PDB file of C-alpha atoms in Angstrom:
ATOM      1  CA  UNK U  29      -0.292 -39.045 -20.960  1.00 39.00           C
ATOM      2  CA  UNK U  30       3.317 -37.354 -19.750  1.00 39.00           C
ATOM      3  CA  UNK U  31       2.794 -34.148 -17.756  1.00 39.00           C
ATOM      4  CA  UNK U  32       6.285 -32.140 -17.357  1.00 41.00           C
ATOM      5  CA  UNK U  33       5.842 -30.329 -13.828  1.00 40.00           C
ATOM      6  CA  UNK U  34       9.150 -28.179 -13.059  1.00 39.00           C
ATOM      7  CA  UNK U  35       9.766 -24.784 -11.901  1.00 40.00           C
ATOM      8  CA  UNK U  36       8.996 -22.483 -14.782  1.00 38.00           C
ATOM      9  CA  UNK U  37      12.833 -20.833 -14.956  1.00 36.00           C
ATOM     10  CA  UNK U  38      14.183 -24.618 -15.345  1.00 36.00           C
ATOM     11  CA  UNK U  39      11.285 -25.630 -17.822  1.00 40.00           C
ATOM     12  CA  UNK U  40      12.115 -22.565 -19.953  1.00 40.00           C
ATOM     13  CA  UNK U  41      15.524 -23.534 -19.705  1.00 35.00           C
ATOM     14  CA  UNK U  42      15.035 -27.272 -20.738  1.00 37.00           C
ATOM     15  CA  UNK U  43      12.874 -26.306 -23.623  1.00 38.00           C
ATOM     16  CA  UNK U  44      15.347 -23.747 -25.274  1.00 34.00           C
ATOM     17  CA  UNK U  45      18.333 -26.521 -24.793  1.00 33.00           C
ATOM     18  CA  UNK U  46      16.066 -29.230 -26.530  1.00 37.00           C
ATOM     19  CA  UNK U  47      14.738 -26.966 -29.374  1.00 36.00           C
ATOM     20  CA  UNK U  48      11.971 -28.167 -31.477  1.00 36.00           C
ATOM     21  CA  UNK U  49      13.618 -30.546 -33.749  1.00 34.00           C
ATOM     22  CA  UNK U  50      13.958 -33.787 -31.362  1.00 38.00           C
ATOM     23  CA  UNK U  51      10.958 -33.557 -29.788  1.00 39.00           C
ATOM     24  CA  UNK U  52       8.030 -35.055 -31.566  1.00 39.00           C
ATOM     25  CA  UNK U  53      10.380 -35.637 -34.582  1.00 42.00           C
ATOM     26  CA  UNK U  54       8.312 -38.755 -35.326  1.00 51.00           C
ATOM     27  CA  UNK U  55       5.543 -36.640 -36.275  1.00 53.00           C
ATOM     28  CA  UNK U  56       3.463 -38.619 -33.317  1.00 86.00           C
ATOM     29  CA  UNK U  57       4.085 -35.928 -30.394  1.00 95.00           C
ATOM     30  CA  UNK U  58       1.984 -33.104 -29.939  1.00 97.00           C
ATOM     31  CA  UNK U  59       3.657 -30.752 -27.406  1.00 97.00           C
ATOM     32  CA  UNK U  60       0.898 -28.800 -25.495  1.00 97.00           C
ATOM     33  CA  UNK U  61       1.863 -25.519 -23.302  1.00 97.00           C
ATOM     34  CA  UNK U  62      -0.984 -24.730 -21.014  1.00 96.00           C
ATOM     35  CA  UNK U  63      -1.044 -22.064 -18.307  1.00 93.00           C
ATOM     36  CA  UNK U  64      -1.344 -23.270 -14.830  1.00 90.00           C
ATOM     37  CA  UNK U  65      -1.883 -20.914 -11.830  1.00 80.00           C
ATOM     38  CA  UNK U  66      -3.091 -23.304  -9.205  1.00 72.00           C
ATOM     39  CA  UNK U  67      -1.339 -26.518  -8.471  1.00 67.00           C
ATOM     40  CA  UNK U  68       1.580 -27.683 -10.874  1.00 71.00           C
ATOM     41  CA  UNK U  69      -0.296 -29.506 -13.262  1.00 84.00           C
ATOM     42  CA  UNK U  70      -2.643 -28.715 -16.185  1.00 89.00           C
ATOM     43  CA  UNK U  71      -6.319 -29.049 -15.240  1.00 91.00           C
ATOM     44  CA  UNK U  72      -8.203 -27.175 -18.317  1.00 93.00           C
ATOM     45  CA  UNK U  73     -10.866 -28.552 -20.399  1.00 96.00           C
ATOM     46  CA  UNK U  74      -8.323 -29.906 -22.721  1.00 96.00           C
ATOM     47  CA  UNK U  75      -6.376 -31.990 -20.309  1.00 94.00           C
ATOM     48  CA  UNK U  76      -9.480 -33.045 -18.795  1.00 94.00           C
ATOM     49  CA  UNK U  77     -10.733 -34.192 -22.156  1.00 96.00           C
ATOM     50  CA  UNK U  78      -7.690 -36.023 -22.945  1.00 95.00           C
ATOM     51  CA  UNK U  79      -7.832 -37.700 -19.575  1.00 92.00           C
ATOM     52  CA  UNK U  80     -11.207 -38.796 -20.388  1.00 92.00           C
ATOM     53  CA  UNK U  81     -10.144 -40.324 -23.494  1.00 94.00           C
ATOM     54  CA  UNK U  82     -12.171 -37.677 -25.627  1.00 95.00           C
ATOM     55  CA  UNK U  83      -9.734 -35.518 -26.983  1.00 96.00           C
ATOM     56  CA  UNK U  84      -7.325 -38.310 -28.065  1.00 93.00           C
ATOM     57  CA  UNK U  85      -9.802 -39.999 -30.365  1.00 94.00           C
ATOM     58  CA  UNK U  86     -10.114 -36.834 -32.604  1.00 96.00           C
ATOM     59  CA  UNK U  87      -6.111 -36.275 -32.332  1.00 96.00           C
ATOM     60  CA  UNK U  88      -5.572 -39.799 -33.411  1.00 95.00           C
ATOM     61  CA  UNK U  89      -7.448 -39.589 -36.628  1.00 94.00           C
ATOM     62  CA  UNK U  90      -5.243 -36.463 -37.407  1.00 94.00           C
ATOM     63  CA  UNK U  91      -1.942 -38.344 -37.018  1.00 95.00           C
ATOM     64  CA  UNK U  92      -1.144 -37.690 -33.342  1.00 96.00           C
ATOM     65  CA  UNK U  93      -0.371 -40.788 -31.053  1.00 94.00           C
ATOM     66  CA  UNK U  94       0.005 -38.973 -27.653  1.00 93.00           C
ATOM     67  CA  UNK U  95       0.450 -35.547 -26.028  1.00 95.00           C
ATOM     68  CA  UNK U  96       3.060 -33.899 -23.697  1.00 96.00           C
ATOM     69  CA  UNK U  97       1.522 -31.267 -21.533  1.00 96.00           C
ATOM     70  CA  UNK U  98       3.941 -28.544 -20.521  1.00 96.00           C
ATOM     71  CA  UNK U  99       2.924 -26.181 -17.595  1.00 94.00           C
ATOM     72  CA  UNK U 100       3.654 -22.277 -17.564  1.00 94.00           C
ATOM     73  CA  UNK U 101       2.650 -19.590 -15.139  1.00 90.00           C
ATOM     74  CA  UNK U 102       1.711 -17.258 -17.741  1.00 91.00           C
ATOM     75  CA  UNK U 103       1.161 -16.546 -21.277  1.00 93.00           C
ATOM     76  CA  UNK U 104       4.350 -14.455 -22.272  1.00 93.00           C
ATOM     77  CA  UNK U 105       6.609 -17.189 -21.110  1.00 94.00           C
ATOM     78  CA  UNK U 106       4.410 -19.886 -23.125  1.00 96.00           C
ATOM     79  CA  UNK U 107       4.713 -17.725 -25.961  1.00 96.00           C
ATOM     80  CA  UNK U 108       8.271 -17.666 -25.858  1.00 96.00           C
ATOM     81  CA  UNK U 109       8.515 -21.406 -25.943  1.00 97.00           C
ATOM     82  CA  UNK U 110       6.324 -21.241 -29.307  1.00 97.00           C
ATOM     83  CA  UNK U 111       8.614 -18.607 -30.457  1.00 96.00           C
ATOM     84  CA  UNK U 112      11.449 -21.087 -29.895  1.00 95.00           C
ATOM     85  CA  UNK U 113       9.902 -24.117 -31.563  1.00 95.00           C
ATOM     86  CA  UNK U 114       9.308 -25.843 -28.537  1.00 96.00           C
ATOM     87  CA  UNK U 115       5.673 -26.192 -28.722  1.00 97.00           C
ATOM     88  CA  UNK U 116       3.241 -27.090 -31.009  1.00 97.00           C
ATOM     89  CA  UNK U 117      -0.014 -25.740 -29.392  1.00 98.00           C
ATOM     90  CA  UNK U 118      -0.444 -22.940 -27.021  1.00 98.00           C
ATOM     91  CA  UNK U 119      -3.616 -22.722 -24.464  1.00 97.00           C
ATOM     92  CA  UNK U 120      -3.590 -19.166 -23.160  1.00 96.00           C
ATOM     93  CA  UNK U 121      -5.361 -16.214 -22.732  1.00 95.00           C
ATOM     94  CA  UNK U 122      -6.598 -14.031 -25.299  1.00 96.00           C
ATOM     95  CA  UNK U 123      -4.356 -11.314 -24.646  1.00 95.00           C
ATOM     96  CA  UNK U 124      -1.168 -12.840 -24.944  1.00 96.00           C
ATOM     97  CA  UNK U 125      -2.369 -14.925 -27.949  1.00 97.00           C
ATOM     98  CA  UNK U 126      -2.937 -11.973 -29.535  1.00 97.00           C
ATOM     99  CA  UNK U 127      -0.193  -9.706 -28.393  1.00 97.00           C
ATOM    100  CA  UNK U 128       1.866 -12.525 -29.321  1.00 97.00           C
ATOM    101  CA  UNK U 129       0.533 -12.799 -32.978  1.00 97.00           C
ATOM    102  CA  UNK U 130       0.688  -8.753 -33.018  1.00 97.00           C
ATOM    103  CA  UNK U 131       4.446  -9.241 -32.698  1.00 96.00           C
ATOM    104  CA  UNK U 132       4.973 -11.540 -35.579  1.00 96.00           C
ATOM    105  CA  UNK U 133       4.510 -14.832 -33.394  1.00 97.00           C
ATOM    106  CA  UNK U 134       4.083 -17.504 -36.182  1.00 96.00           C
ATOM    107  CA  UNK U 135       0.769 -18.927 -34.649  1.00 97.00           C
ATOM    108  CA  UNK U 136      -2.588 -19.826 -36.000  1.00 97.00           C
ATOM    109  CA  UNK U 137      -5.777 -19.704 -34.116  1.00 98.00           C
ATOM    110  CA  UNK U 138      -7.557 -22.888 -33.840  1.00 97.00           C
ATOM    111  CA  UNK U 139     -10.525 -21.714 -31.654  1.00 97.00           C
ATOM    112  CA  UNK U 140     -11.534 -20.527 -28.424  1.00 97.00           C
ATOM    113  CA  UNK U 141     -11.445 -23.180 -25.716  1.00 96.00           C
ATOM    114  CA  UNK U 142     -13.164 -20.846 -23.120  1.00 97.00           C
ATOM    115  CA  UNK U 143     -15.489 -17.833 -23.362  1.00 97.00           C
ATOM    116  CA  UNK U 144     -16.444 -15.253 -20.755  1.00 96.00           C
ATOM    117  CA  UNK U 145     -13.627 -15.805 -17.791  1.00 96.00           C
ATOM    118  CA  UNK U 146     -14.340 -13.768 -15.072  1.00 97.00           C
ATOM    119  CA  UNK U 147     -11.440 -11.657 -13.209  1.00 97.00           C
ATOM    120  CA  UNK U 148     -11.862 -10.047  -9.558  1.00 98.00           C
ATOM    121  CA  UNK U 149     -10.258  -6.818  -8.365  1.00 98.00           C
ATOM    122  CA  UNK U 150      -9.200  -8.104  -4.926  1.00 98.00           C
ATOM    123  CA  UNK U 151      -8.784  -5.198  -2.435  1.00 97.00           C
ATOM    124  CA  UNK U 152      -6.325  -4.832   0.541  1.00 96.00           C
ATOM    125  CA  UNK U 153      -7.010  -3.375   3.994  1.00 94.00           C
ATOM    126  CA  UNK U 154      -8.758   0.019   3.884  1.00 95.00           C
ATOM    127  CA  UNK U 155      -9.726  -0.262  -0.148  1.00 97.00           C
ATOM    128  CA  UNK U 156     -13.513  -0.247  -0.642  1.00 97.00           C
ATOM    129  CA  UNK U 157     -13.841   1.473  -4.252  1.00 96.00           C
ATOM    130  CA  UNK U 158     -11.955   1.946  -7.285  1.00 97.00           C
ATOM    131  CA  UNK U 159     -11.300   5.793  -6.007  1.00 96.00           C
ATOM    132  CA  UNK U 160      -9.367   4.647  -2.999  1.00 97.00           C
ATOM    133  CA  UNK U 161      -6.736   3.087  -5.437  1.00 98.00           C
ATOM    134  CA  UNK U 162      -5.767   6.815  -6.447  1.00 97.00           C
ATOM    135  CA  UNK U 163      -1.946   7.073  -5.492  1.00 97.00           C
ATOM    136  CA  UNK U 164      -1.435   3.443  -4.796  1.00 97.00           C
ATOM    137  CA  UNK U 165      -0.149   0.407  -6.428  1.00 98.00           C
ATOM    138  CA  UNK U 166      -2.051  -2.412  -7.851  1.00 98.00           C
ATOM    139  CA  UNK U 167      -0.774  -5.627  -9.408  1.00 98.00           C
ATOM    140  CA  UNK U 168      -1.826  -8.567 -11.804  1.00 97.00           C
ATOM    141  CA  UNK U 169       0.008 -11.057 -14.106  1.00 93.00           C
ATOM    142  CA  UNK U 170       1.661  -9.137 -16.816  1.00 90.00           C
ATOM    143  CA  UNK U 171       0.239  -9.694 -20.343  1.00 91.00           C
ATOM    144  CA  UNK U 172      -2.609 -11.821 -19.017  1.00 93.00           C
ATOM    145  CA  UNK U 173      -6.361 -11.054 -19.704  1.00 94.00           C
ATOM    146  CA  UNK U 174      -6.684  -9.739 -16.090  1.00 96.00           C
ATOM    147  CA  UNK U 175      -3.874  -7.373 -16.950  1.00 96.00           C
ATOM    148  CA  UNK U 176      -6.194  -6.234 -19.856  1.00 95.00           C
ATOM    149  CA  UNK U 177      -9.206  -6.279 -17.591  1.00 96.00           C
ATOM    150  CA  UNK U 178      -7.189  -3.734 -14.846  1.00 97.00           C
ATOM    151  CA  UNK U 179      -6.323  -1.713 -17.720  1.00 96.00           C
ATOM    152  CA  UNK U 180      -9.661  -1.278 -18.940  1.00 95.00           C
ATOM    153  CA  UNK U 181     -10.917  -0.881 -15.165  1.00 96.00           C
ATOM    154  CA  UNK U 182      -8.693   1.921 -14.300  1.00 96.00           C
ATOM    155  CA  UNK U 183      -9.036   3.830 -17.897  1.00 94.00           C
ATOM    156  CA  UNK U 184     -12.835   3.955 -17.426  1.00 93.00           C
ATOM    157  CA  UNK U 185     -12.487   5.357 -14.023  1.00 94.00           C
ATOM    158  CA  UNK U 186     -10.129   7.878 -15.061  1.00 96.00           C
ATOM    159  CA  UNK U 187      -7.155   6.525 -12.908  1.00 97.00           C
ATOM    160  CA  UNK U 188      -4.597   5.315 -15.730  1.00 95.00           C
ATOM    161  CA  UNK U 189      -2.233   8.291 -14.380  1.00 96.00           C
ATOM    162  CA  UNK U 190      -2.681   7.881 -10.619  1.00 97.00           C
ATOM    163  CA  UNK U 191      -2.427   4.063 -10.089  1.00 97.00           C
ATOM    164  CA  UNK U 192       1.001   2.365 -10.305  1.00 97.00           C
ATOM    165  CA  UNK U 193       0.366  -1.016 -11.916  1.00 97.00           C
ATOM    166  CA  UNK U 194       2.888  -3.928 -11.222  1.00 97.00           C
ATOM    167  CA  UNK U 195       3.519  -7.215 -12.036  1.00 96.00           C
ATOM    168  CA  UNK U 196       3.248 -10.141  -9.570  1.00 96.00           C
ATOM    169  CA  UNK U 197       2.299 -13.960 -10.162  1.00 93.00           C
ATOM    170  CA  UNK U 198      -1.269 -15.132  -8.838  1.00 93.00           C
ATOM    171  CA  UNK U 199       0.252 -17.381  -6.205  1.00 91.00           C
ATOM    172  CA  UNK U 200       2.017 -14.510  -4.442  1.00 95.00           C
ATOM    173  CA  UNK U 201      -1.073 -12.203  -4.404  1.00 96.00           C
ATOM    174  CA  UNK U 202      -2.199 -13.117  -0.949  1.00 97.00           C
ATOM    175  CA  UNK U 203       0.890 -12.484   0.807  1.00 97.00           C
ATOM    176  CA  UNK U 204       1.416  -8.818  -0.926  1.00 97.00           C
ATOM    177  CA  UNK U 205      -2.164  -7.838  -0.151  1.00 97.00           C
ATOM    178  CA  UNK U 206      -1.219  -8.943   3.552  1.00 96.00           C
ATOM    179  CA  UNK U 207       1.863  -6.996   3.760  1.00 96.00           C
ATOM    180  CA  UNK U 208       0.553  -3.970   2.254  1.00 96.00           C
ATOM    181  CA  UNK U 209       2.572  -3.996  -0.657  1.00 97.00           C
ATOM    182  CA  UNK U 210      -0.258  -3.732  -3.145  1.00 98.00           C
ATOM    183  CA  UNK U 211      -3.268  -1.919  -2.544  1.00 98.00           C
ATOM    184  CA  UNK U 212      -5.274  -4.435  -4.856  1.00 98.00           C
ATOM    185  CA  UNK U 213      -4.875  -7.687  -6.995  1.00 98.00           C
ATOM    186  CA  UNK U 214      -6.703  -8.300 -10.353  1.00 98.00           C
ATOM    187  CA  UNK U 215      -7.010 -11.980 -10.098  1.00 97.00           C
ATOM    188  CA  UNK U 216      -7.856 -14.883 -12.546  1.00 95.00           C
ATOM    189  CA  UNK U 217     -10.235 -17.796 -12.053  1.00 95.00           C
ATOM    190  CA  UNK U 218      -9.486 -19.988  -9.349  1.00 94.00           C
ATOM    191  CA  UNK U 219      -7.400 -17.247  -7.022  1.00 96.00           C
ATOM    192  CA  UNK U 220     -10.019 -14.692  -7.082  1.00 97.00           C
ATOM    193  CA  UNK U 221     -12.757 -16.906  -5.644  1.00 97.00           C
ATOM    194  CA  UNK U 222     -10.127 -18.602  -3.445  1.00 97.00           C
ATOM    195  CA  UNK U 223      -9.422 -14.977  -1.957  1.00 98.00           C
ATOM    196  CA  UNK U 224     -13.217 -14.197  -1.706  1.00 98.00           C
ATOM    197  CA  UNK U 225     -13.571 -17.386   0.512  1.00 97.00           C
ATOM    198  CA  UNK U 226     -10.952 -16.442   2.927  1.00 97.00           C
ATOM    199  CA  UNK U 227     -12.715 -12.948   3.414  1.00 97.00           C
ATOM    200  CA  UNK U 228     -10.847 -10.605   1.017  1.00 97.00           C
ATOM    201  CA  UNK U 229     -13.302  -8.189  -0.802  1.00 97.00           C
ATOM    202  CA  UNK U 230     -13.629  -7.764  -4.497  1.00 98.00           C
ATOM    203  CA  UNK U 231     -14.287  -4.116  -5.411  1.00 98.00           C
ATOM    204  CA  UNK U 232     -14.831  -4.531  -8.657  1.00 97.00           C
ATOM    205  CA  UNK U 233     -14.810  -7.673 -11.627  1.00 96.00           C
ATOM    206  CA  UNK U 234     -14.607  -8.077 -15.045  1.00 97.00           C
ATOM    207  CA  UNK U 235     -18.096  -9.365 -15.764  1.00 96.00           C
ATOM    208  CA  UNK U 236     -19.320  -6.182 -14.837  1.00 95.00           C
ATOM    209  CA  UNK U 237     -17.979  -4.600 -17.567  1.00 95.00           C
ATOM    210  CA  UNK U 238     -18.895  -5.882 -21.262  1.00 93.00           C
ATOM    211  CA  UNK U 239     -15.703  -6.651 -23.185  1.00 92.00           C
ATOM    212  CA  UNK U 240     -13.483  -7.114 -20.205  1.00 95.00           C
ATOM    213  CA  UNK U 241     -14.128 -10.792 -19.347  1.00 96.00           C
ATOM    214  CA  UNK U 242     -11.298 -12.904 -20.732  1.00 96.00           C
ATOM    215  CA  UNK U 243     -11.050 -16.066 -23.235  1.00 97.00           C
ATOM    216  CA  UNK U 244      -8.827 -18.872 -23.402  1.00 96.00           C
ATOM    217  CA  UNK U 245      -7.566 -19.185 -27.237  1.00 98.00           C
ATOM    218  CA  UNK U 246      -6.188 -22.274 -28.584  1.00 98.00           C
ATOM    219  CA  UNK U 247      -2.861 -21.381 -30.799  1.00 98.00           C
ATOM    220  CA  UNK U 248      -1.130 -23.650 -33.107  1.00 98.00           C
ATOM    221  CA  UNK U 249       2.621 -23.247 -34.285  1.00 97.00           C
ATOM    222  CA  UNK U 250       2.792 -22.868 -38.147  1.00 95.00           C
ATOM    223  CA  UNK U 251       4.865 -26.118 -38.185  1.00 95.00           C
ATOM    224  CA  UNK U 252       2.459 -28.020 -36.210  1.00 96.00           C
ATOM    225  CA  UNK U 253      -0.088 -27.104 -38.784  1.00 95.00           C
ATOM    226  CA  UNK U 254       1.835 -28.129 -41.804  1.00 95.00           C
ATOM    227  CA  UNK U 255       2.809 -31.166 -39.849  1.00 94.00           C
ATOM    228  CA  UNK U 256      -0.899 -31.992 -38.837  1.00 95.00           C
ATOM    229  CA  UNK U 257      -2.997 -30.537 -41.474  1.00 94.00           C
ATOM    230  CA  UNK U 258      -6.263 -31.825 -39.695  1.00 95.00           C
ATOM    231  CA  UNK U 259      -5.054 -30.668 -36.228  1.00 96.00           C
ATOM    232  CA  UNK U 260      -7.476 -27.546 -35.761  1.00 96.00           C
ATOM    233  CA  UNK U 261     -10.558 -29.437 -36.495  1.00 95.00           C
ATOM    234  CA  UNK U 262      -9.544 -32.490 -34.535  1.00 96.00           C
ATOM    235  CA  UNK U 263      -8.805 -30.363 -31.447  1.00 97.00           C
ATOM    236  CA  UNK U 264     -11.952 -28.335 -31.626  1.00 97.00           C
ATOM    237  CA  UNK U 265     -13.982 -31.389 -32.257  1.00 97.00           C
ATOM    238  CA  UNK U 266     -12.412 -33.010 -28.885  1.00 97.00           C
ATOM    239  CA  UNK U 267     -12.972 -30.037 -26.870  1.00 97.00           C
ATOM    240  CA  UNK U 268     -16.671 -29.471 -28.062  1.00 97.00           C
ATOM    241  CA  UNK U 269     -17.518 -33.026 -27.307  1.00 97.00           C
ATOM    242  CA  UNK U 270     -15.716 -32.876 -23.753  1.00 97.00           C
ATOM    243  CA  UNK U 271     -18.033 -29.447 -23.290  1.00 97.00           C
ATOM    244  CA  UNK U 272     -20.882 -31.525 -24.043  1.00 97.00           C
ATOM    245  CA  UNK U 273     -20.458 -34.099 -21.505  1.00 95.00           C
ATOM    246  CA  UNK U 274     -19.198 -31.644 -18.948  1.00 96.00           C
ATOM    247  CA  UNK U 275     -22.489 -29.494 -19.092  1.00 96.00           C
ATOM    248  CA  UNK U 276     -24.429 -33.012 -18.700  1.00 96.00           C
ATOM    249  CA  UNK U 277     -22.626 -33.579 -15.374  1.00 95.00           C
ATOM    250  CA  UNK U 278     -20.163 -30.482 -14.434  1.00 96.00           C
ATOM    251  CA  UNK U 279     -19.773 -31.753 -10.934  1.00 97.00           C
ATOM    252  CA  UNK U 280     -17.110 -34.556 -12.520  1.00 96.00           C
ATOM    253  CA  UNK U 281     -15.381 -31.796 -14.057  1.00 96.00           C
ATOM    254  CA  UNK U 282     -15.198 -30.111 -10.773  1.00 97.00           C
ATOM    255  CA  UNK U 283     -14.019 -32.887  -8.726  1.00 96.00           C
ATOM    256  CA  UNK U 284     -11.028 -33.418 -11.368  1.00 95.00           C
ATOM    257  CA  UNK U 285     -10.356 -29.955 -11.218  1.00 95.00           C
ATOM    258  CA  UNK U 286     -10.549 -29.919  -7.208  1.00 95.00           C
ATOM    259  CA  UNK U 287      -8.290 -33.057  -7.044  1.00 93.00           C
ATOM    260  CA  UNK U 288      -5.527 -31.430  -9.438  1.00 92.00           C
ATOM    261  CA  UNK U 289      -5.210 -28.197  -8.098  1.00 92.00           C
ATOM    262  CA  UNK U 290      -6.504 -28.619  -4.528  1.00 92.00           C
ATOM    263  CA  UNK U 291      -9.129 -25.930  -4.472  1.00 95.00           C
ATOM    264  CA  UNK U 292     -12.247 -26.330  -2.497  1.00 97.00           C
ATOM    265  CA  UNK U 293     -15.345 -27.391  -4.663  1.00 97.00           C
ATOM    266  CA  UNK U 294     -16.960 -24.198  -3.828  1.00 97.00           C
ATOM    267  CA  UNK U 295     -13.910 -22.280  -5.220  1.00 97.00           C
ATOM    268  CA  UNK U 296     -13.874 -24.532  -8.496  1.00 96.00           C
ATOM    269  CA  UNK U 297     -17.442 -23.940  -8.765  1.00 97.00           C
ATOM    270  CA  UNK U 298     -17.575 -20.166  -8.720  1.00 96.00           C
ATOM    271  CA  UNK U 299     -14.444 -20.296 -10.778  1.00 96.00           C
ATOM    272  CA  UNK U 300     -15.380 -22.443 -13.835  1.00 95.00           C
ATOM    273  CA  UNK U 301     -19.581 -22.064 -14.428  1.00 95.00           C
ATOM    274  CA  UNK U 302     -20.453 -24.566 -17.035  1.00 95.00           C
ATOM    275  CA  UNK U 303     -21.391 -21.578 -19.109  1.00 95.00           C
ATOM    276  CA  UNK U 304     -17.987 -20.881 -20.241  1.00 96.00           C
ATOM    277  CA  UNK U 305     -17.284 -24.330 -22.129  1.00 97.00           C
ATOM    278  CA  UNK U 306     -18.691 -25.033 -25.576  1.00 96.00           C
ATOM    279  CA  UNK U 307     -17.621 -25.462 -29.179  1.00 96.00           C
ATOM    280  CA  UNK U 308     -14.210 -23.879 -29.524  1.00 97.00           C
ATOM    281  CA  UNK U 309     -14.907 -23.172 -33.619  1.00 95.00           C
ATOM    282  CA  UNK U 310     -14.677 -19.442 -33.814  1.00 96.00           C
ATOM    283  CA  UNK U 311     -18.156 -17.702 -34.548  1.00 95.00           C
ATOM    284  CA  UNK U 312     -18.477 -14.236 -36.217  1.00 94.00           C
ATOM    285  CA  UNK U 313     -18.946 -12.887 -32.954  1.00 94.00           C
ATOM    286  CA  UNK U 314     -15.457 -14.545 -31.713  1.00 96.00           C
ATOM    287  CA  UNK U 315     -13.689 -12.838 -34.740  1.00 96.00           C
ATOM    288  CA  UNK U 316     -15.231  -9.273 -33.977  1.00 95.00           C
ATOM    289  CA  UNK U 317     -14.407  -9.779 -30.106  1.00 95.00           C
ATOM    290  CA  UNK U 318     -10.743 -10.431 -31.444  1.00 96.00           C
ATOM    291  CA  UNK U 319     -10.656  -7.489 -33.426  1.00 96.00           C
ATOM    292  CA  UNK U 320     -12.263  -5.441 -30.691  1.00 95.00           C
ATOM    293  CA  UNK U 321      -9.519  -6.860 -28.006  1.00 95.00           C
ATOM    294  CA  UNK U 322      -6.826  -6.175 -30.683  1.00 96.00           C
ATOM    295  CA  UNK U 323      -7.710  -2.442 -30.947  1.00 95.00           C
ATOM    296  CA  UNK U 324      -7.890  -2.050 -27.518  1.00 94.00           C
ATOM    297  CA  UNK U 325      -4.254  -3.908 -26.601  1.00 94.00           C
ATOM    298  CA  UNK U 326      -3.053  -1.632 -29.483  1.00 96.00           C
ATOM    299  CA  UNK U 327      -4.199   1.701 -27.916  1.00 92.00           C
ATOM    300  CA  UNK U 328      -2.957   0.655 -24.763  1.00 90.00           C
ATOM    301  CA  UNK U 329       0.070  -0.044 -26.078  1.00 91.00           C
ATOM    302  CA  UNK U 330       0.052  -3.788 -24.979  1.00 92.00           C
ATOM    303  CA  UNK U 331       0.298  -4.838 -28.561  1.00 94.00           C
ATOM    304  CA  UNK U 332       2.554  -3.383 -31.318  1.00 95.00           C
ATOM    305  CA  UNK U 333       0.509  -3.165 -34.289  1.00 95.00           C
ATOM    306  CA  UNK U 334      -2.747  -4.402 -35.798  1.00 96.00           C
ATOM    307  CA  UNK U 335      -2.676  -7.708 -38.055  1.00 97.00           C
ATOM    308  CA  UNK U 336      -5.322  -9.683 -40.302  1.00 96.00           C
ATOM    309  CA  UNK U 337      -7.294 -11.404 -37.883  1.00 96.00           C
ATOM    310  CA  UNK U 338      -9.174 -13.380 -40.820  1.00 94.00           C
ATOM    311  CA  UNK U 339      -5.568 -14.724 -41.705  1.00 95.00           C
ATOM    312  CA  UNK U 340      -4.853 -15.786 -38.583  1.00 97.00           C
ATOM    313  CA  UNK U 341      -7.498 -18.665 -38.372  1.00 96.00           C
ATOM    314  CA  UNK U 342      -6.018 -22.110 -38.909  1.00 95.00           C
ATOM    315  CA  UNK U 343      -6.556 -23.871 -42.050  1.00 88.00           C
ATOM    316  CA  UNK U 344      -9.822 -25.862 -41.861  1.00 82.00           C
ATOM    317  CA  UNK U 345     -11.180 -23.147 -39.291  1.00 84.00           C
ATOM    318  CA  UNK U 346     -14.017 -20.790 -40.550  1.00 75.00           C
ATOM    319  CA  UNK U 347     -15.937 -18.411 -38.733  1.00 69.00           C
ATOM    320  CA  UNK U 348     -19.712 -19.832 -38.357  1.00 66.00           C
ATOM    321  CA  UNK U 349     -22.607 -17.473 -37.586  1.00 60.00           C
TER     322      UNK U 349
END
């Protein structure tokens, strides 16, 4: 397994330079982009499934000989690499995946790798409730599921016009809170529980509000779909098998994530309860969630236009009950 661990600006320049023709031209290399918020290497269930030898068994049968993992700080940057042809697969949050497709990014949906990721609204000094944010600045990662959560929280509290939202990567959140540059930060898994373990307070979180938790989507470039017709079903089968193994012994996965990210085990457990993992194959309920999320993003001007969700599904993928 080869991992590219480079600063994201240099990484994007490298990907732009190499384009999509040379890498994997033998039809055996799958270039997979993932979001990394803690540490510098992938630690999601898909990379763990590959490290365990589970995912590649399925991928080999689909014509993939090896996987190259490419790390990104957020979904919009990953989408740019998909658009430029430098990736075959993107594993990213629901909000950038849906927003990208709404902007005509040529992807197709393989499945949902993680369902129900929480987000925490971490408060700075003197902030004890959403109402205290009036007239202040809050931050999150642009175009992320936490961004959608933050917009939803502010909207439900009637604070949309009275709170300034700015964008900041998760690894800069603590410093910004401590300096008073922001009043609160909408934090993802990993970062949220880590800040809580350090004594920071959460004044709200996604799991308290139906529809605001996040999902991790597996998107395929249309070129990859043509090159590997069985890719979607193979990927889903590999991750589903890994999820079954994980639920039987979650501590093994938690130890893996802790080693990769440097996060304390208690933070890892709080970030990734076994309940968020399962079969990636989309269900009827998942499809409805995509439609609801798309409608919300369009209404909030976080996505450009609606699209046919059913047509977004990759070949061989059908919504099950």
